[in-house]
Coordinates of C-alpha atoms in Angstrom, one line a residue:
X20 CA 19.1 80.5 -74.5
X21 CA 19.2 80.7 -71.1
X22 CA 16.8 82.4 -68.7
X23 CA 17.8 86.1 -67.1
X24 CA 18.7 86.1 -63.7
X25 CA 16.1 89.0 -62.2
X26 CA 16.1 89.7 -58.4
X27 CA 13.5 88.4 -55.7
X28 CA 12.9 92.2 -55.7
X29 CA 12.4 92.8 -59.2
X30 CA 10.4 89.9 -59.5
X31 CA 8.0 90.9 -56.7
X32 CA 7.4 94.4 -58.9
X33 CA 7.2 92.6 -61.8
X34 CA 4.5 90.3 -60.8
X35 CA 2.5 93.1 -58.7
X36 CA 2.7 95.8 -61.7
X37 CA 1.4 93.3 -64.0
X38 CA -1.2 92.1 -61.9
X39 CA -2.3 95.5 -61.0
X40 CA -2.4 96.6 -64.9
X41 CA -3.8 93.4 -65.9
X42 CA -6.7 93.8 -63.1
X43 CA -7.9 97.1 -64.7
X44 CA -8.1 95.8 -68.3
X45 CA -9.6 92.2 -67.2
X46 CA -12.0 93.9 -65.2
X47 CA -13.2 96.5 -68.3
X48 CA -13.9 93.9 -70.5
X49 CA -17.8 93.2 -68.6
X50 CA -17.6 96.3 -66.1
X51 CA -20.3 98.1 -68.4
X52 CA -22.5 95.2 -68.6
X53 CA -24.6 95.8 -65.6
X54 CA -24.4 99.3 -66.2
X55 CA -26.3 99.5 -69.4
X56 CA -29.3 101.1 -68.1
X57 CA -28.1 103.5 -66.3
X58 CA -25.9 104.4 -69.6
X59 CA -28.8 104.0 -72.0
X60 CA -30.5 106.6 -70.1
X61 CA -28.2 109.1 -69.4
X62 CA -27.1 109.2 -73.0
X63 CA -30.2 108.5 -74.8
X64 CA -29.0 105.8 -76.9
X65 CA -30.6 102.1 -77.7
X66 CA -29.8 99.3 -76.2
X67 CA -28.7 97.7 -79.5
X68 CA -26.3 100.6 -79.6
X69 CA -25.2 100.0 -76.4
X70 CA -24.2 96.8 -76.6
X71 CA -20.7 98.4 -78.9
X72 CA -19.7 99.6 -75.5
X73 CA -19.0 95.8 -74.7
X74 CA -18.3 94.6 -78.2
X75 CA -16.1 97.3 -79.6
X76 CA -14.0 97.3 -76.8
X77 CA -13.5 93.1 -76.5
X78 CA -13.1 93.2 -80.8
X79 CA -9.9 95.7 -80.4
X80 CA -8.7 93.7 -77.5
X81 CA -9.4 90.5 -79.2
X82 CA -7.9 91.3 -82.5
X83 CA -4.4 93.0 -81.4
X84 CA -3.5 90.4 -78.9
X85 CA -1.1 89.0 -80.9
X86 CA 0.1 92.5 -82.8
X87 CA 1.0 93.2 -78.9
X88 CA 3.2 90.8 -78.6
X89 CA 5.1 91.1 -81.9
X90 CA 5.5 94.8 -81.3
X91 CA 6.6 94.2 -77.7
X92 CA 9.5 91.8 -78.8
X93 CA 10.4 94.3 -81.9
X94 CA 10.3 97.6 -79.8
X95 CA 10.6 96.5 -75.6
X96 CA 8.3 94.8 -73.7
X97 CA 8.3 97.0 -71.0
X98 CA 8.2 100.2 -73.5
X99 CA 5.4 98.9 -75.1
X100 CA 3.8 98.1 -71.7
X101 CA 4.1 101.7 -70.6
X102 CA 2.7 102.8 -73.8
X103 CA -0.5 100.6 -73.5
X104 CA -0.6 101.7 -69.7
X105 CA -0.7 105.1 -71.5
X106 CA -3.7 104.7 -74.1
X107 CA -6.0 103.1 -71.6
X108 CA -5.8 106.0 -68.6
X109 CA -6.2 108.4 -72.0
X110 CA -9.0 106.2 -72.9
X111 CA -11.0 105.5 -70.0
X112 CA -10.7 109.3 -69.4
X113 CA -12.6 109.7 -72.4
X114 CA -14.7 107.0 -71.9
X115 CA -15.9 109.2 -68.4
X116 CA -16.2 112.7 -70.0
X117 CA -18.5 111.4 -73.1
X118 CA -21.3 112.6 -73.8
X119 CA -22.7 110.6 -77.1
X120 CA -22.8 107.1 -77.4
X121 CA -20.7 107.3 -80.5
X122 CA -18.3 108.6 -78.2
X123 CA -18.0 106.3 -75.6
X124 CA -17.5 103.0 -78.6
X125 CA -14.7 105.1 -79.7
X126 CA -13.2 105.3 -76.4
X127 CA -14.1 102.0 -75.8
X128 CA -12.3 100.7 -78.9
X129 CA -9.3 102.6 -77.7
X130 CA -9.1 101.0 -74.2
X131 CA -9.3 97.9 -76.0
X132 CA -6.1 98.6 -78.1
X133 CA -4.0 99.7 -74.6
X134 CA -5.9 96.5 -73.0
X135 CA -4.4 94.1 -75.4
X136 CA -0.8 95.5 -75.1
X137 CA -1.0 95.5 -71.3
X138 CA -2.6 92.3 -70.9
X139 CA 0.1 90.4 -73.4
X140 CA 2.7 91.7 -72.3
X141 CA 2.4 91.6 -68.2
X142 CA 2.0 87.8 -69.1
X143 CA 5.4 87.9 -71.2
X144 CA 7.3 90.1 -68.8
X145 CA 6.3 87.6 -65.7
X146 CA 7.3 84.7 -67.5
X147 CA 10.6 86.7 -68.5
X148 CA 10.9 87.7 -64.5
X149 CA 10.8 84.0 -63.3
X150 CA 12.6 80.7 -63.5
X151 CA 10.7 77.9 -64.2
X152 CA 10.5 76.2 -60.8
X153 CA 8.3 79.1 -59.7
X154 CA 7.1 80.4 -62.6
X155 CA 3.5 78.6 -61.9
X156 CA 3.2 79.7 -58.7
X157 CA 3.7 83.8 -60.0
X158 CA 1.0 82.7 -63.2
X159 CA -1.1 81.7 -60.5
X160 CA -1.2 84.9 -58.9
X161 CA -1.5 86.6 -62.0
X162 CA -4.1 85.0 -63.5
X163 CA -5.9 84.2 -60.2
X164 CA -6.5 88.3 -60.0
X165 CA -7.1 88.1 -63.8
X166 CA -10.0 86.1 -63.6
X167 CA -11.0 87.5 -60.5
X168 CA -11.3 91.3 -62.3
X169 CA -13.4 89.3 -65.1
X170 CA -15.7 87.6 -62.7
X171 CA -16.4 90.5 -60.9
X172 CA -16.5 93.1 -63.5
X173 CA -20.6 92.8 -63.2
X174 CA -20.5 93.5 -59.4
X175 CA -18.0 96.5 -59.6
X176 CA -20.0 98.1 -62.4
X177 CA -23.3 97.4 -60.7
X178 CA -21.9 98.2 -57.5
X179 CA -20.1 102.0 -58.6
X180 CA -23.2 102.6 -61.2
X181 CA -25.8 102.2 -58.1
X182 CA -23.3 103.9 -55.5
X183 CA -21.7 106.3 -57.3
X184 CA -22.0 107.1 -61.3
X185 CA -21.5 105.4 -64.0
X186 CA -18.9 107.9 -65.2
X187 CA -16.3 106.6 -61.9
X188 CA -16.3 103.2 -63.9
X189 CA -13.5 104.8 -65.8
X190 CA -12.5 107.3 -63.7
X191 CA -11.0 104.7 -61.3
X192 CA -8.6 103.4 -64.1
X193 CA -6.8 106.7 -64.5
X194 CA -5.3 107.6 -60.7
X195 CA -4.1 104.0 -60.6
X196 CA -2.6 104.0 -64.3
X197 CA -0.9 107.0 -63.1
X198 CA 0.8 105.6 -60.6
X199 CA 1.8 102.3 -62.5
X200 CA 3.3 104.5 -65.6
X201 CA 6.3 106.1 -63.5
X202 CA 6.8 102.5 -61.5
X203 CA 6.8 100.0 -64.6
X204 CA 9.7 102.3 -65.9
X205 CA 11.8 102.7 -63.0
X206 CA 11.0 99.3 -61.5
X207 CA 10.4 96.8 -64.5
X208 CA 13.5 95.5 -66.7
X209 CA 13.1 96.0 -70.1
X210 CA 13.5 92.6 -72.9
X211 CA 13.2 91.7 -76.1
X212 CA 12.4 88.7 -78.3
X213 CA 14.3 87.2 -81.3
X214 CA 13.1 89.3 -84.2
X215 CA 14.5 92.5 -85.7
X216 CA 12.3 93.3 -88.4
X217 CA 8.5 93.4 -88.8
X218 CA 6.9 90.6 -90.8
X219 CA 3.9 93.5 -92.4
X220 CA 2.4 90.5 -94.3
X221 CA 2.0 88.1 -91.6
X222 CA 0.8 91.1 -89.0
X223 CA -1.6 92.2 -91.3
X224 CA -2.9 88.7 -92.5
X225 CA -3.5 87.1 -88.3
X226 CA -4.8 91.1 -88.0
X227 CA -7.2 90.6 -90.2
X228 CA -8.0 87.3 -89.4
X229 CA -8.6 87.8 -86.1
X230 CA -11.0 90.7 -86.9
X231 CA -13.4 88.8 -89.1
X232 CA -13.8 86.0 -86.8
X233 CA -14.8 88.2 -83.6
X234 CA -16.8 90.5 -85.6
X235 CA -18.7 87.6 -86.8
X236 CA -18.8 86.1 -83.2
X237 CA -20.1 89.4 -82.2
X238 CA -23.1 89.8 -84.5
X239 CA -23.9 86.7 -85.3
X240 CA -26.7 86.4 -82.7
X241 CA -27.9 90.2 -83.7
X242 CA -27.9 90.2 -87.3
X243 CA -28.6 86.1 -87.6
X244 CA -25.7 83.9 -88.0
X245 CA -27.1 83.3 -91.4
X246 CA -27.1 86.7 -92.8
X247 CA -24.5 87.6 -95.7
X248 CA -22.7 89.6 -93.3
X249 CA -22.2 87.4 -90.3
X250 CA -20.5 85.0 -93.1
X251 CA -18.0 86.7 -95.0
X252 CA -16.9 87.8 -91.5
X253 CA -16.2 84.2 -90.6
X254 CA -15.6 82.5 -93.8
X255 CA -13.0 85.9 -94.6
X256 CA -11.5 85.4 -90.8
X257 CA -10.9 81.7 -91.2
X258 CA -9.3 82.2 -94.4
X259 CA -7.0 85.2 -93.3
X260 CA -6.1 82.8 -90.5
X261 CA -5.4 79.6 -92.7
X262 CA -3.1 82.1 -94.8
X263 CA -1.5 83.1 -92.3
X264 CA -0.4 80.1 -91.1
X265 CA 0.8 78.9 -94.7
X266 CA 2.9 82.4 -95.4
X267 CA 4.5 81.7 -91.5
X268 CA 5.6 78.3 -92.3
X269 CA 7.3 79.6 -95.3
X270 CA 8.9 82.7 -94.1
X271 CA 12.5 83.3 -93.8
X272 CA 12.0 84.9 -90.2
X273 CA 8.5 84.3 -89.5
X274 CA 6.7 86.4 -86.7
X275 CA 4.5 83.3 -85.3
X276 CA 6.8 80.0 -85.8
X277 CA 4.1 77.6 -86.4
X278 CA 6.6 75.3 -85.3
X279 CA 5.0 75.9 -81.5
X280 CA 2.2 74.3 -82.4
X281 CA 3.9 71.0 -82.7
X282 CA 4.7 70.8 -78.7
X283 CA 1.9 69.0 -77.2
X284 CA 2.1 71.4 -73.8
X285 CA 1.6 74.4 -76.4
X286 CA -1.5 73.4 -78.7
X287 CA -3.1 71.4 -75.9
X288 CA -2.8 74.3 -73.2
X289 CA -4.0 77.2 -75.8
X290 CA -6.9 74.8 -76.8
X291 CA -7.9 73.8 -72.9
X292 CA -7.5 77.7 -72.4
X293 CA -9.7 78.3 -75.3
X294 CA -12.7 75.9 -74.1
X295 CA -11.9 77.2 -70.7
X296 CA -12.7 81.2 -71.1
X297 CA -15.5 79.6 -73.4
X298 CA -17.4 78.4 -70.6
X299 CA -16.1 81.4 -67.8
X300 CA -17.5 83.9 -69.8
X301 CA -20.7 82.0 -70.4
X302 CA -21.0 81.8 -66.3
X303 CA -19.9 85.2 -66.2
X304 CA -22.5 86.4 -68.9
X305 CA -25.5 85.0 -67.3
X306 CA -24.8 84.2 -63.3
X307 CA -25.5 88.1 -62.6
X308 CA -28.8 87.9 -64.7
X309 CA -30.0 84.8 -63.4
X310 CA -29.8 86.4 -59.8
X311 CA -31.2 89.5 -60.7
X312 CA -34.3 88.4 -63.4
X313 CA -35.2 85.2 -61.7
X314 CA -34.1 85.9 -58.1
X315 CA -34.7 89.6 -57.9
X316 CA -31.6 91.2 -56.3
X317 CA -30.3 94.1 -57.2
X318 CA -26.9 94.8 -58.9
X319 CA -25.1 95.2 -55.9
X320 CA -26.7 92.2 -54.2
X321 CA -26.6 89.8 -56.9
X322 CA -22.1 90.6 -57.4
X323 CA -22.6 89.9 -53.3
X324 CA -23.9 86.7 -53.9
X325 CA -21.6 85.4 -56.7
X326 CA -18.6 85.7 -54.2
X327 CA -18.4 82.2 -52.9
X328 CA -18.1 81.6 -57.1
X329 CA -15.2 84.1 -57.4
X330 CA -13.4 84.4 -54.5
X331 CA -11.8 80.8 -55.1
X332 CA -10.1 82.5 -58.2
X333 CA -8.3 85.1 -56.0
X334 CA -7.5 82.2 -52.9
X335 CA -7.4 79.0 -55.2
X336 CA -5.6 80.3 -58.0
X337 CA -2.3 81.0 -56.3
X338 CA -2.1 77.8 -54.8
X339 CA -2.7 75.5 -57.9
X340 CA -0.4 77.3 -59.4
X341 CA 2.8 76.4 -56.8
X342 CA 1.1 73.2 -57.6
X343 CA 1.6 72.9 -60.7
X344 CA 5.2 74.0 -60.4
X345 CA 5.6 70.6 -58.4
X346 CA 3.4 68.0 -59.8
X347 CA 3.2 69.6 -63.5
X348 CA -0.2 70.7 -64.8
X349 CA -2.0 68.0 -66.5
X350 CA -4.0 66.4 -63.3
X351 CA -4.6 70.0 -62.5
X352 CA -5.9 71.2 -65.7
X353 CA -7.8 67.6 -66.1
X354 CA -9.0 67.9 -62.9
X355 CA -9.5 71.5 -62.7
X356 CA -12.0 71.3 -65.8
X357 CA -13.6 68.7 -64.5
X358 CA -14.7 70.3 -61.3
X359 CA -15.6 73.2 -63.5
X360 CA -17.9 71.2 -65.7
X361 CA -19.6 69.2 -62.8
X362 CA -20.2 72.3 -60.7
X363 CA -22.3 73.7 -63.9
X364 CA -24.2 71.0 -64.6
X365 CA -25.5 71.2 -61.1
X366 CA -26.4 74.6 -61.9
X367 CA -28.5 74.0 -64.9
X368 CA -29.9 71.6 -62.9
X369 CA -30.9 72.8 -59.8
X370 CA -31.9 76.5 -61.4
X371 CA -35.9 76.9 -60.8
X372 CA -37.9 80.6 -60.3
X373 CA -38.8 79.2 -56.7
X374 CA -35.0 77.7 -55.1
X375 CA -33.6 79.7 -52.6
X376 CA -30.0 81.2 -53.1
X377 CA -28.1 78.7 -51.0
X378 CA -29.1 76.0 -53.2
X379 CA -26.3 77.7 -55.6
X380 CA -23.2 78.2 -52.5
X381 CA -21.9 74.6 -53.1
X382 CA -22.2 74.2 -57.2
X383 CA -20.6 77.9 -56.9
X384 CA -17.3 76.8 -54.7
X385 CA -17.1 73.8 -57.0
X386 CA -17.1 75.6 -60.4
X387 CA -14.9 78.4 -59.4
X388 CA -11.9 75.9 -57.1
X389 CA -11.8 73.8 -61.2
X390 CA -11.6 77.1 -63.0
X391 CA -9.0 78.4 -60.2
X392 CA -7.3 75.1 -60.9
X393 CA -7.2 75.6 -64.7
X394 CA -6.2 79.2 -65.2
X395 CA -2.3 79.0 -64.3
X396 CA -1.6 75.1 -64.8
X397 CA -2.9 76.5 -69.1
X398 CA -0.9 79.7 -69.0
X399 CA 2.3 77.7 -66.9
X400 CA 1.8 74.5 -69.7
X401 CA 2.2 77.3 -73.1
X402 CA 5.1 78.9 -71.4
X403 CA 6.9 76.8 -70.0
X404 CA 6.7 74.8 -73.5
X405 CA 9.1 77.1 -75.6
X406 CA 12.5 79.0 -74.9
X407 CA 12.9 81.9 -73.7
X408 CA 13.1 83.6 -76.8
X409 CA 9.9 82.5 -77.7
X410 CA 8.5 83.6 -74.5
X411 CA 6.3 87.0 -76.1
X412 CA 5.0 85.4 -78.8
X413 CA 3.8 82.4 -76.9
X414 CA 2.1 85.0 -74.5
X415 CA 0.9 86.8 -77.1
X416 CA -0.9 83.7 -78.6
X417 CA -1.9 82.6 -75.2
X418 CA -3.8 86.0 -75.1
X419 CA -5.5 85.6 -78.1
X420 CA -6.7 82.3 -77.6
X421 CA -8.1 83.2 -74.2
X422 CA -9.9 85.9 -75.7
X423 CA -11.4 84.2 -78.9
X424 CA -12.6 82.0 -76.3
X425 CA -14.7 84.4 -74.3
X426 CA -16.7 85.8 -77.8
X427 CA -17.2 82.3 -78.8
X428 CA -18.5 81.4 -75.5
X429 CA -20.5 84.6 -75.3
X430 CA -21.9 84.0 -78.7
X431 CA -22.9 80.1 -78.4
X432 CA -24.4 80.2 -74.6
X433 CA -26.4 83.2 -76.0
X434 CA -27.6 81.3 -79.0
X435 CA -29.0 78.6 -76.7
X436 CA -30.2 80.8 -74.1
X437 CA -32.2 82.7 -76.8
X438 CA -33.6 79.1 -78.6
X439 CA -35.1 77.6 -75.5
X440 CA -36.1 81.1 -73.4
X441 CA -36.4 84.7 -73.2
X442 CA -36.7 87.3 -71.2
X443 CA -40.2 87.1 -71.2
X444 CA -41.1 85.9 -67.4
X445 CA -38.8 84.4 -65.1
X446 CA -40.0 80.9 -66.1
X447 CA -38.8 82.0 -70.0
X448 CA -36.0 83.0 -68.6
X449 CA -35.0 80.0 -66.7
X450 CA -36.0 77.6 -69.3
X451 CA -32.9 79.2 -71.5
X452 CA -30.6 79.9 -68.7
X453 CA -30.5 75.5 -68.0
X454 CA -29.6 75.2 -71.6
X455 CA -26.8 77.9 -72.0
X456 CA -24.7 76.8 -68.9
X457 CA -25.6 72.8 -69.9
X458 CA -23.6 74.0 -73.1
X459 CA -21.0 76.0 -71.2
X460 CA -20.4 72.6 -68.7
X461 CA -20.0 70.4 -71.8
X462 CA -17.1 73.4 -73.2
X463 CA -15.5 72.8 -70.1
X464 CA -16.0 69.1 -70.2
X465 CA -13.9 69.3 -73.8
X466 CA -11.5 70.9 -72.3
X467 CA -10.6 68.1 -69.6
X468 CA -10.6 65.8 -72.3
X469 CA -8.0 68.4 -74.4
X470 CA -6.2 68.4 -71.2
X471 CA -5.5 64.8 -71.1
X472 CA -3.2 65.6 -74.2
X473 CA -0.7 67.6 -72.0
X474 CA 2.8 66.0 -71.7
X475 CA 3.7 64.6 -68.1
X476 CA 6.0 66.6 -65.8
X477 CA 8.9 65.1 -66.4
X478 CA 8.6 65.0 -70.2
X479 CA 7.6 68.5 -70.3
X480 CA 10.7 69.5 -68.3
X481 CA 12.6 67.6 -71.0
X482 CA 11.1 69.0 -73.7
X483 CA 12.4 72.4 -72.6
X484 CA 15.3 71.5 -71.9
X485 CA 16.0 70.1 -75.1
X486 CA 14.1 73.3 -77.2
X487 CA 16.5 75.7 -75.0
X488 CA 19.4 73.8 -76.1
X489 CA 18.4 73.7 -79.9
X490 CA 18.0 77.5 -79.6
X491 CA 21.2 78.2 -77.7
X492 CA 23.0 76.0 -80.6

């Protein structure tokens, strides 16, 4: 099946409506987490509580990834876009106007479930938009604002929370949803995968799934990862997951051909996207902390201080990414990973209560130019590995992976952190924080070797060639 012919003009609002949509729900997932305070108090709620407003909205967006992408090929991509465009500005205006904590989780959850359906599909209606000599270098810029909104969710939070109110954390999403709604449908082409019919089974089975894994991801450093609870999540998850790939192998019209996972660009680029977000979100977690516990700047001050770290996404990202489109992205993701891994390490190392700031400029630069490097050469290698036809589901899988990766990386670095240190003193504190982004660099590490894996240019190119003929046939 060949590829659509879109103009240079509708490619250009493609790839700026998605990256626009995708930058508000990249940037919820952490915006709250230097916030807390100021929402504990305001609301009156625990901490413990609190810490839904982060979790219930990454568990939603987590879990429906893939359900996204399944109903964006059964019902319109773009159609379904609009309609997650929709539930977020709803939902973050709710998020603004509560007044319980209870409230805010629910809202939260709900921005979670427009999140996943924007986030999927802006990476399947880019692919869709352009052919594959430059579809790198428009995943680049996608991705490179992705990660960007991720990295600095603790700075904007910190930053509007300090300057403004809490509350304008979600009130910025709705005047800027509001104007994407009306453009995506006028200016965005609508398309479609494969399937006609719903596989309920299989949806409800990698739902499911999905669900028990995060949840027990999740909790499993609050209610111990050997409680009974924290178990039948994952043990229930894995299994859901496991069935799920036996019922899609035998299926007549299965809604996840397991089939993908043969291609070596496929399964080694979700895995090396998987180990990636793994250590990101580790960084992400505990960067901000480590400049404001053991450092002492403010909110504000520390995001200002992370920038040499994140700025390489925006300015790095694009570039790797036309890269890739030239020299393929195994020595990009290989490399990329490696950077990433070397620049933590000298992290962990150098971190002490008494170093001064500009000890962390250089390890900064060098983490974020490998993760700027990895980010588009994964998503470029998964979809540039199937048809066209395949494109949604392989974006919706991508999504999912990516995700799973962040609450896995969240969950282990914070396991560490808490068995070597505390938040007792700064000393505690640094004595866990070397530990926690030691295990990150050595998830990033993984993923170079993973990376490795990835088919050459040329046999990639061939690959695809020879899948789009098979399908066309």
């Amino acid at each position: 099946m060949s590829t659509p012919i879109v103009s240079a003009v509708t490619q250009r609002w493609v790839l700026a409506l998605g990256a626009v949509a995708s930058l508000m729900a990249a940037l919820d997932t952490l915006v709250v987490s230097t916030a807390l305070s100021t929402i504990r108090h305001d609301l009156g709620a625990s901490l413990e509580t609190l810490e839904w407003t982060v979790n219930g909205y990454n568990l939603s967006f987590a879990v429906l990834l893939m359900t996204a992408a399944v109903l964006g090929d059964r019902f319109g991509r773009k159609r379904m876009f609009t309609v997650g465009l929709g539930i977020f500005v709803v939902a973050s205006a709710a998020c603004a106007v509560s007044t319980s904590v209870t409230t805010l989780i629910v809202a939260r959850v709900a921005q979670g479930v427009g999140a996943a359906l924007i986030m999927s599909l802006a990476l399947a209606l880019v692919s869709a938009a352009f052919p594959p000599e430059r579809r790198g270098m428009a995943m680049g810029l996608l991705q490179g604002i992705t990660g960007l909104a991720v990295a600095c969710g603790p700075l904007v939070g910190g930053a509007v929370a300090e300057g403004l109110s809490w509350q304008w954390i979600f009130w910025l999403n709705v005047p800027i949803g509001l104007v994407a709604i009306p453009l995506v449908a006028t200016r965005v082409p609508e398309g479609f995968g494969p399937d006609n019919a719903l596989d309920g089974i299989g949806l409800a089975l990698v739902t499911g799934g999905a669900f028990g894994v995060v949840w027990g991801l999740v909790r499993g450093n609050i209610a111990s990862w050997s409680s009974s609870e924290v178990l039948v999540a994952l043990i229930g998850g894995i299994a859901l997951l496991i069935a799920f790939a036996v019922w899609e192998a035998r299926a007549r019209e299965p809604m996840f051909p397991m089939r993908l996972f043969v291609n070596r660009g496929f399964a080694a680029g979700n895995t090396a996207i998987f180990l990636t977000f793994a250590a990101l979100f580790g960084e992400v977690f505990f960067y901000a902390q480590f400049l404001q516990t053991v450092l002492h700047y403010g909110p504000l001050g520390a995001g200002l201080r992370l920038l040499p770290w994140t700025l390489t996404l925006f300015f790095c990202a694009p570039l790797a990414g036309a890269l890739a489109d030239r020299i393929g992205e195994r020595p990009l993701m290989v490399t990329g990973l490696g950077l990433m891994a070397g620049g933590m390490f000298w992290i962990a190392m150098v971190a002490d209560p008494a170093m001064a700031y500009g000890s962390l400029v250089i390890p900064f630069i060098v983490s974020g130019v490998g993760t700027s490097m990895v980010l588009p050469s994964a998503q470029s290698s998964v979809v540039g590995a199937v048809e066209h036809a395949m494109l949604g589901k392989a974006a919706g899988a991508n999504s999912m992976m990516r995700e799973l990766g962040g609450v896995f990386g969240i969950a282990v670095a914070v396991a560490v952190f808490a068995g070597s240190g505390g938040y007792g003193s700064v000393e505690e504190f640094t004595a866990g924080f070397g530990p926690a982004i030691e295990v990150g660099a050595a998830l990033a590490l993984l993923g170079a070797v993973v990376a490795l894996a990835l088919p050459g240019r040329r046999a990639s190119v061939a690959t695809s060639d020879l899948e789009a003929t098979a399908a066309s046939v």
